[in-house]
Amino acid sequence: MAGKRIKELDIIKGAGILLISVIHLVYRPQNGAADYLLRAAGWFLISVYLMMAGYSFSAGKRTPVQNYLHRLRTLVLPAVIIDAALFAVGGAYCALVHGYTFADWWHDLAVTALRPELCTHISPEWGSGGVLFNNISPSWFIWTMAFTELVFFPAAQLCARKGRTFRLCAVGALTAVQIPLYIFVSPLPHQLQLIPLFTAFMLIGAQLRDSGLLNREWRFNIPVTALIAVICLAAHFGIFMLGGDESYYRGQLGYVGGFDILLTLVQLPVGFAGYYALAVLAAKTRLLSRGLVWIGQHTLTILLCHCFFGMIAADILQTYIKPGPMWYVENAGLTVTPEIFLRSLAGQISAIACSCGIAVLRDRLTQRKTAP
């Protein structure tokens, strides 16, 4: 099937990264309604980004090795360059503003690369990083995706030859392998113990592509589309309330043991139907859809940069830096006041604007390199 961008998928990516930035940077009362809604959204978004990565796979165009070399160039290398730049600039910034020493900078660099799960075995005090680590750590997802694709590319190539039934059986087998790994294996760096589940998400995406379902015309009118969105998103929230947890970065998918894996798999199609219906509605508004599509096409840069710029904005606004010990102000015995909320919201908006600026700069540099 010829490669074709689906506008609604880019809209989901764009809206998703904006939601992620709100989760990371905007304060809300712990365990309040907004907190639960955002956490449910975060639970879905990790799985759907992996599924959409699988959707972009096209069998037969490249060998697994060629696919991975392509991803090294388009995913891993840009992430390394951006993180290196953020560490260089951030090290100088934190030395001036947060009293960082070279030892603090080196410590945060090590924890970012090795992740807390490994660093705690090197030295207990190395398990948690400082403010620079906390605001660059969203890069964990890029590395987790890259490691997952080492398994996904050969598996997807094999499944493409064997057909849909074989692919569905592969998803079932990966799920069966994942459950005992999730129960008995402690979290590993970059959550490598979750690779079977993440590979299953990608295979589901590859199956969705082969089905051609998203290439068909959406046949429902606006009221019915809105109703589908409401019903599916309400059902997804209900699944989350059964025991879901959005803390993928620390290997926590829920609170019901091995059943967490099944819940996480079930929520993906339910949530996707709801978000896709919303994307169909958003696509009808030209300005909104163009903005979300552009953001969706630059999620890598925004993911890597938004917390870093959020840290600087929080310092300028003289408010709390959310990623880290002050994830909830309740951790310090405080409550979320309108001032705390509004300052964090202003910081989030500033962080997105700065991240988009970096994305524009990347585009221009890329165009200059490819110009004849």
CSV table of N, CA, C and O in Angstrom, one decimal, residues 23-119:
chain,number,residue,atom,x,y,z
A,23,ILE,N,0.2,17.8,31.0
A,23,ILE,CA,0.4,16.9,32.1
A,23,ILE,C,1.7,17.2,32.8
A,23,ILE,O,1.8,17.1,34.0
A,24,HIS,N,2.8,17.5,32.0
A,24,HIS,CA,4.1,17.7,32.6
A,24,HIS,C,4.3,19.1,33.3
A,24,HIS,O,5.1,19.2,34.2
A,25,LEU,N,3.5,20.1,32.8
A,25,LEU,CA,3.9,21.4,33.2
A,25,LEU,C,2.8,22.2,34.0
A,25,LEU,O,3.1,23.2,34.6
A,26,VAL,N,1.5,21.8,33.9
A,26,VAL,CA,0.4,22.6,34.4
A,26,VAL,C,0.0,21.9,35.7
A,26,VAL,O,-0.4,20.7,35.8
A,27,TYR,N,-0.1,22.7,36.8
A,27,TYR,CA,-0.6,22.2,38.1
A,27,TYR,C,-2.1,22.1,38.1
A,27,TYR,O,-2.8,22.9,37.6
A,28,ARG,N,-2.5,21.0,38.7
A,28,ARG,CA,-3.9,20.8,39.0
A,28,ARG,C,-4.0,20.0,40.4
A,28,ARG,O,-3.0,19.4,40.8
A,29,PRO,N,-5.1,20.1,41.1
A,29,PRO,CA,-5.2,19.5,42.4
A,29,PRO,C,-5.0,18.0,42.3
A,29,PRO,O,-5.6,17.3,41.4
A,30,GLN,N,-4.1,17.4,43.1
A,30,GLN,CA,-3.9,16.0,43.1
A,30,GLN,C,-5.2,15.2,43.3
A,30,GLN,O,-5.9,15.5,44.3
A,31,ASN,N,-5.4,14.2,42.5
A,31,ASN,CA,-6.6,13.3,42.6
A,31,ASN,C,-7.9,14.0,42.4
A,31,ASN,O,-9.0,13.5,42.7
A,32,GLY,N,-7.8,15.2,41.8
A,32,GLY,CA,-9.1,15.9,41.4
A,32,GLY,C,-9.5,15.4,40.0
A,32,GLY,O,-8.9,14.6,39.4
A,33,ALA,N,-10.7,15.9,39.6
A,33,ALA,CA,-11.3,15.5,38.3
A,33,ALA,C,-10.3,15.7,37.1
A,33,ALA,O,-10.1,14.8,36.3
A,34,ALA,N,-9.7,16.9,37.1
A,34,ALA,CA,-8.8,17.3,36.0
A,34,ALA,C,-7.6,16.3,36.0
A,34,ALA,O,-7.1,15.9,35.0
A,35,ASP,N,-7.1,16.0,37.2
A,35,ASP,CA,-5.9,15.2,37.4
A,35,ASP,C,-6.2,13.8,36.8
A,35,ASP,O,-5.4,13.2,36.0
A,36,TYR,N,-7.4,13.2,37.2
A,36,TYR,CA,-7.7,11.9,36.7
A,36,TYR,C,-7.9,11.9,35.1
A,36,TYR,O,-7.5,11.0,34.4
A,37,LEU,N,-8.6,12.9,34.6
A,37,LEU,CA,-8.8,13.0,33.2
A,37,LEU,C,-7.4,13.1,32.4
A,37,LEU,O,-7.2,12.4,31.4
A,38,LEU,N,-6.5,13.9,32.9
A,38,LEU,CA,-5.2,14.0,32.3
A,38,LEU,C,-4.4,12.7,32.4
A,38,LEU,O,-3.7,12.3,31.5
A,39,ARG,N,-4.5,12.1,33.6
A,39,ARG,CA,-3.7,10.8,33.7
A,39,ARG,C,-4.3,9.8,32.8
A,39,ARG,O,-3.5,8.9,32.2
A,40,ALA,N,-5.6,9.7,32.6
A,40,ALA,CA,-6.2,8.8,31.7
A,40,ALA,C,-5.7,9.1,30.3
A,40,ALA,O,-5.5,8.1,29.5
A,41,ALA,N,-5.7,10.3,29.9
A,41,ALA,CA,-5.2,10.7,28.6
A,41,ALA,C,-3.7,10.3,28.4
A,41,ALA,O,-3.3,9.7,27.4
A,42,GLY,N,-2.9,10.5,29.4
A,42,GLY,CA,-1.5,10.0,29.4
A,42,GLY,C,-1.4,8.5,29.2
A,42,GLY,O,-0.5,8.0,28.5
A,43,TRP,N,-2.2,7.8,29.9
A,43,TRP,CA,-2.2,6.3,29.8
A,43,TRP,C,-2.4,5.9,28.3
A,43,TRP,O,-1.8,5.0,27.8
A,44,PHE,N,-3.3,6.6,27.6
A,44,PHE,CA,-3.6,6.2,26.3
A,44,PHE,C,-2.5,6.7,25.3
A,44,PHE,O,-2.2,6.0,24.4
A,45,LEU,N,-2.0,7.9,25.5
A,45,LEU,CA,-1.1,8.5,24.5
A,45,LEU,C,0.2,7.7,24.3
A,45,LEU,O,0.6,7.6,23.1
A,46,ILE,N,0.7,7.1,25.3
A,46,ILE,CA,2.0,6.3,25.1
A,46,ILE,C,1.7,5.2,24.1
A,46,ILE,O,2.4,4.9,23.2
A,47,SER,N,0.6,4.5,24.4
A,47,SER,CA,0.2,3.3,23.6
A,47,SER,C,-0.1,3.7,22.2
A,47,SER,O,0.3,3.0,21.2
A,48,VAL,N,-0.8,4.9,22.0
A,48,VAL,CA,-1.2,5.2,20.7
A,48,VAL,C,-0.1,5.8,19.8
A,48,VAL,O,0.0,5.5,18.6
A,49,TYR,N,0.9,6.4,20.5
A,49,TYR,CA,2.1,6.8,19.7
A,49,TYR,C,2.9,5.6,19.2
A,49,TYR,O,3.4,5.6,18.1
A,50,LEU,N,3.0,4.6,20.0
A,50,LEU,CA,3.6,3.4,19.6
A,50,LEU,C,2.8,2.7,18.5
A,50,LEU,O,3.4,2.2,17.5
A,51,MET,N,1.5,2.7,18.6
A,51,MET,CA,0.7,2.1,17.5
A,51,MET,C,0.8,2.9,16.2
A,51,MET,O,0.9,2.3,15.2
A,52,MET,N,0.9,4.2,16.3
A,52,MET,CA,1.1,5.0,15.1
A,52,MET,C,2.4,4.8,14.5
A,52,MET,O,2.6,4.9,13.3
A,53,ALA,N,3.4,4.5,15.3
A,53,ALA,CA,4.8,4.2,14.8
A,53,ALA,C,4.7,2.9,13.9
A,53,ALA,O,5.3,2.8,12.9
A,54,GLY,N,3.9,1.9,14.4
A,54,GLY,CA,3.7,0.7,13.7
A,54,GLY,C,2.9,0.9,12.4
A,54,GLY,O,3.1,0.3,11.4
A,55,TYR,N,2.0,1.9,12.5
A,55,TYR,CA,1.1,2.2,11.3
A,55,TYR,C,2.0,2.7,10.2
A,55,TYR,O,1.7,2.5,9.0
A,56,SER,N,3.1,3.4,10.5
A,56,SER,CA,4.0,4.0,9.4
A,56,SER,C,4.8,2.9,8.8
A,56,SER,O,5.5,3.2,7.8
A,57,PHE,N,4.8,1.7,9.3
A,57,PHE,CA,5.7,0.6,8.7
A,57,PHE,C,5.1,0.2,7.4
A,57,PHE,O,3.9,-0.1,7.3
A,58,SER,N,5.9,0.0,6.4
A,58,SER,CA,5.5,-0.4,5.1
A,58,SER,C,6.3,-1.7,4.7
A,58,SER,O,7.5,-1.6,4.5
A,59,ALA,N,5.6,-2.8,4.6
A,59,ALA,CA,6.4,-4.1,4.3
A,59,ALA,C,6.9,-4.1,2.9
A,59,ALA,O,6.3,-3.6,2.0
A,60,GLY,N,8.1,-4.6,2.8
A,60,GLY,CA,8.7,-4.8,1.5
A,60,GLY,C,9.5,-3.6,1.0
A,60,GLY,O,10.3,-3.8,0.0
A,61,LYS,N,9.4,-2.4,1.5
A,61,LYS,CA,10.1,-1.3,1.1
A,61,LYS,C,11.6,-1.4,1.5
A,61,LYS,O,12.5,-1.0,0.8
A,62,ARG,N,11.8,-1.9,2.7
A,62,ARG,CA,13.2,-2.0,3.3
A,62,ARG,C,13.3,-3.3,4.0
A,62,ARG,O,12.3,-3.9,4.5
A,63,THR,N,14.5,-3.7,4.2
A,63,THR,CA,14.8,-4.9,5.0
A,63,THR,C,14.8,-4.4,6.5
A,63,THR,O,14.8,-3.1,6.7
A,64,PRO,N,14.7,-5.3,7.5
A,64,PRO,CA,14.7,-4.8,8.9
A,64,PRO,C,15.9,-4.0,9.2
A,64,PRO,O,15.8,-3.0,9.9
A,65,VAL,N,17.1,-4.3,8.7
A,65,VAL,CA,18.3,-3.5,8.9
A,65,VAL,C,18.2,-2.2,8.3
A,65,VAL,O,18.5,-1.1,8.9
A,66,GLN,N,17.7,-2.1,7.1
A,66,GLN,CA,17.5,-0.8,6.4
A,66,GLN,C,16.5,0.1,7.2
A,66,GLN,O,16.6,1.3,7.3
A,67,ASN,N,15.4,-0.6,7.7
A,67,ASN,CA,14.4,0.1,8.5
A,67,ASN,C,15.0,0.7,9.7
A,67,ASN,O,14.8,1.9,10.0
A,68,TYR,N,15.9,-0.1,10.3
A,68,TYR,CA,16.5,0.4,11.6
A,68,TYR,C,17.5,1.5,11.3
A,68,TYR,O,17.6,2.5,12.0
A,69,LEU,N,18.3,1.4,10.3
A,69,LEU,CA,19.2,2.5,9.9
A,69,LEU,C,18.4,3.8,9.6
A,69,LEU,O,18.9,4.9,9.9
A,70,HIS,N,17.3,3.6,8.9
A,70,HIS,CA,16.4,4.8,8.6
A,70,HIS,C,16.0,5.4,9.9
A,70,HIS,O,16.0,6.7,10.1
A,71,ARG,N,15.6,4.6,10.9
A,71,ARG,CA,15.1,5.2,12.2
A,71,ARG,C,16.3,5.8,13.0
A,71,ARG,O,16.1,6.8,13.7
A,72,LEU,N,17.4,5.2,12.9
A,72,LEU,CA,18.6,5.8,13.5
A,72,LEU,C,18.8,7.3,13.0
A,72,LEU,O,19.1,8.2,13.8
A,73,ARG,N,18.6,7.4,11.7
A,73,ARG,CA,18.8,8.7,11.1
A,73,ARG,C,17.7,9.7,11.4
A,73,ARG,O,17.9,10.9,11.6
A,74,THR,N,16.5,9.2,11.4
A,74,THR,CA,15.3,10.1,11.6
A,74,THR,C,14.8,10.3,13.0
A,74,THR,O,14.1,11.2,13.3
A,75,LEU,N,15.2,9.3,13.9
A,75,LEU,CA,14.7,9.4,15.3
A,75,LEU,C,15.8,9.5,16.3
A,75,LEU,O,15.8,10.4,17.1
A,76,VAL,N,16.7,8.6,16.2
A,76,VAL,CA,17.8,8.5,17.3
A,76,VAL,C,18.8,9.7,17.2
A,76,VAL,O,19.1,10.3,18.2
A,77,LEU,N,19.3,9.9,16.0
A,77,LEU,CA,20.3,10.9,15.8
A,77,LEU,C,19.8,12.3,16.1
A,77,LEU,O,20.4,13.0,16.9
A,78,PRO,N,18.6,12.7,15.7
A,78,PRO,CA,18.0,14.0,16.1
A,78,PRO,C,17.9,14.1,17.6
A,78,PRO,O,18.1,15.2,18.2
A,79,ALA,N,17.4,13.0,18.2
A,79,ALA,CA,17.2,13.0,19.7
A,79,ALA,C,18.6,13.2,20.4
A,79,ALA,O,18.6,14.0,21.4
A,80,VAL,N,19.6,12.5,19.9
A,80,VAL,CA,20.9,12.7,20.5
A,80,VAL,C,21.4,14.1,20.4
A,80,VAL,O,21.9,14.7,21.3
A,81,ILE,N,21.3,14.7,19.2
A,81,ILE,CA,21.7,16.1,18.9
A,81,ILE,C,21.0,17.1,19.8
A,81,ILE,O,21.6,17.9,20.5
A,82,ILE,N,19.6,16.9,19.9
A,82,ILE,CA,18.8,17.9,20.7
A,82,ILE,C,19.2,17.7,22.2
A,82,ILE,O,19.4,18.7,22.9
A,83,ASP,N,19.2,16.5,22.7
A,83,ASP,CA,19.6,16.3,24.1
A,83,ASP,C,21.0,16.8,24.4
A,83,ASP,O,21.2,17.4,25.5
A,84,ALA,N,21.9,16.6,23.5
A,84,ALA,CA,23.3,17.1,23.7
A,84,ALA,C,23.3,18.7,23.8
A,84,ALA,O,23.9,19.2,24.7
A,85,ALA,N,22.5,19.3,22.9
A,85,ALA,CA,22.4,20.8,23.0
A,85,ALA,C,21.7,21.2,24.3
A,85,ALA,O,22.2,22.2,24.9
A,86,LEU,N,20.7,20.5,24.7
A,86,LEU,CA,20.0,20.9,25.9
A,86,LEU,C,20.9,20.7,27.1
A,86,LEU,O,20.9,21.5,28.1
A,87,PHE,N,21.7,19.7,27.1
A,87,PHE,CA,22.6,19.4,28.2
A,87,PHE,C,23.7,20.5,28.3
A,87,PHE,O,24.1,21.0,29.3
A,88,ALA,N,24.2,20.9,27.1
A,88,ALA,CA,25.2,21.9,27.0
A,88,ALA,C,24.7,23.3,27.5
A,88,ALA,O,25.3,23.9,28.4
A,89,VAL,N,23.6,23.7,27.0
A,89,VAL,CA,23.0,25.0,27.4
A,89,VAL,C,22.4,24.9,28.8
A,89,VAL,O,22.6,25.8,29.6
A,90,GLY,N,21.8,23.8,29.1
A,90,GLY,CA,21.2,23.6,30.4
A,90,GLY,C,22.2,23.5,31.5
A,90,GLY,O,22.0,24.0,32.7
A,91,GLY,N,23.4,22.9,31.2
A,91,GLY,CA,24.5,22.9,32.2
A,91,GLY,C,24.9,24.3,32.6
A,91,GLY,O,25.0,24.6,33.8
A,92,ALA,N,25.1,25.2,31.6
A,92,ALA,CA,25.5,26.5,31.9
A,92,ALA,C,24.4,27.3,32.6
A,92,ALA,O,24.6,28.0,33.6
A,93,TYR,N,23.1,27.1,32.2
A,93,TYR,CA,22.0,27.8,32.8
A,93,TYR,C,21.8,27.3,34.3
A,93,TYR,O,21.7,28.2,35.1
A,94,CYS,N,21.9,26.0,34.5
A,94,CYS,CA,21.7,25.6,35.9
A,94,CYS,C,22.8,26.0,36.8
A,94,CYS,O,22.6,26.2,38.0
A,95,ALA,N,24.0,26.1,36.2
A,95,ALA,CA,25.2,26.6,37.1
A,95,ALA,C,24.9,28.0,37.5
A,95,ALA,O,25.2,28.4,38.7
A,96,LEU,N,24.3,28.8,36.6
A,96,LEU,CA,24.0,30.2,37.0
A,96,LEU,C,22.8,30.4,37.9
A,96,LEU,O,22.8,31.2,38.8
A,97,VAL,N,21.8,29.6,37.6
A,97,VAL,CA,20.5,29.8,38.3
A,97,VAL,C,20.3,28.8,39.5
A,97,VAL,O,19.7,29.2,40.5
A,98,HIS,N,20.7,27.6,39.3
A,98,HIS,CA,20.5,26.6,40.3
A,98,HIS,C,21.7,26.1,41.1
A,98,HIS,O,21.6,25.1,41.8
A,99,GLY,N,22.8,26.8,40.9
A,99,GLY,CA,24.0,26.5,41.7
A,99,GLY,C,24.6,25.1,41.3
A,99,GLY,O,25.2,24.5,42.1
A,100,TYR,N,24.4,24.7,40.0
A,100,TYR,CA,24.9,23.4,39.6
A,100,TYR,C,26.5,23.4,39.6
A,100,TYR,O,27.1,24.4,39.1
A,101,THR,N,27.0,22.3,40.0
A,101,THR,CA,28.5,22.1,39.8
A,101,THR,C,28.7,21.1,38.6
A,101,THR,O,27.7,20.5,38.1
A,102,PHE,N,29.9,20.9,38.2
A,102,PHE,CA,30.2,20.0,37.2
A,102,PHE,C,29.8,18.6,37.6
A,102,PHE,O,29.3,17.8,36.8
A,103,ALA,N,30.0,18.2,38.9
A,103,ALA,CA,29.6,16.9,39.4
A,103,ALA,C,28.1,16.7,39.3
A,103,ALA,O,27.6,15.6,38.9
A,104,ASP,N,27.3,17.8,39.6
A,104,ASP,CA,25.8,17.7,39.4
A,104,ASP,C,25.5,17.5,37.9
A,104,ASP,O,24.6,16.7,37.6
A,105,TRP,N,26.2,18.2,37.0
A,105,TRP,CA,25.9,18.1,35.6
A,105,TRP,C,26.2,16.6,35.1
A,105,TRP,O,25.4,16.0,34.4
A,106,TRP,N,27.4,16.1,35.5
A,106,TRP,CA,27.8,14.8,35.1
A,106,TRP,C,26.8,13.8,35.7
A,106,TRP,O,26.5,12.8,35.0
A,107,HIS,N,26.4,14.0,36.9
A,107,HIS,CA,25.4,13.1,37.5
A,107,HIS,C,24.1,13.0,36.7
A,107,HIS,O,23.6,11.9,36.4
A,108,ASP,N,23.6,14.2,36.4
A,108,ASP,CA,22.3,14.2,35.6
A,108,ASP,C,22.5,13.6,34.2
A,108,ASP,O,21.6,12.9,33.7
A,109,LEU,N,23.7,13.8,33.6
A,109,LEU,CA,23.9,13.2,32.3
A,109,LEU,C,23.9,11.7,32.4
A,109,LEU,O,23.3,10.9,31.6
A,110,ALA,N,24.6,11.1,33.5
A,110,ALA,CA,24.6,9.7,33.7
A,110,ALA,C,23.3,9.1,34.0
A,110,ALA,O,22.9,8.1,33.4
A,111,VAL,N,22.5,9.8,34.8
A,111,VAL,CA,21.1,9.2,35.1
A,111,VAL,C,20.2,9.3,33.9
A,111,VAL,O,19.4,8.4,33.7
A,112,THR,N,20.4,10.3,33.0
A,112,THR,CA,19.6,10.4,31.8
A,112,THR,C,19.9,9.3,30.9
A,112,THR,O,19.0,8.7,30.3
A,113,ALA,N,21.2,9.0,30.7
A,113,ALA,CA,21.6,7.9,29.8
A,113,ALA,C,21.3,6.5,30.3
A,113,ALA,O,20.9,5.6,29.6
A,114,LEU,N,21.6,6.3,31.6
A,114,LEU,CA,21.5,5.0,32.2
A,114,LEU,C,20.1,4.7,32.9
A,114,LEU,O,19.8,3.6,33.1
A,115,ARG,N,19.4,5.8,33.1
A,115,ARG,CA,18.1,5.8,33.8
A,115,ARG,C,18.2,5.4,35.3
A,115,ARG,O,19.1,4.6,35.7
A,116,PRO,N,17.3,5.8,36.1
A,116,PRO,CA,17.4,5.6,37.5
A,116,PRO,C,17.4,4.1,37.9
A,116,PRO,O,18.0,3.7,38.9
A,117,GLU,N,16.7,3.3,37.0
A,117,GLU,CA,16.6,1.8,37.3
A,117,GLU,C,18.0,1.2,37.4
A,117,GLU,O,18.2,0.2,38.2
A,118,LEU,N,18.9,1.6,36.6
A,118,LEU,CA,20.3,1.1,36.6
A,118,LEU,C,21.1,1.8,37.6
A,118,LEU,O,21.9,1.2,38.3
A,119,CYS,N,21.0,3.1,37.7
A,119,CYS,CA,21.8,3.9,38.6
A,119,CYS,C,21.6,3.6,40.1
A,119,CYS,O,22.6,3.7,40.8
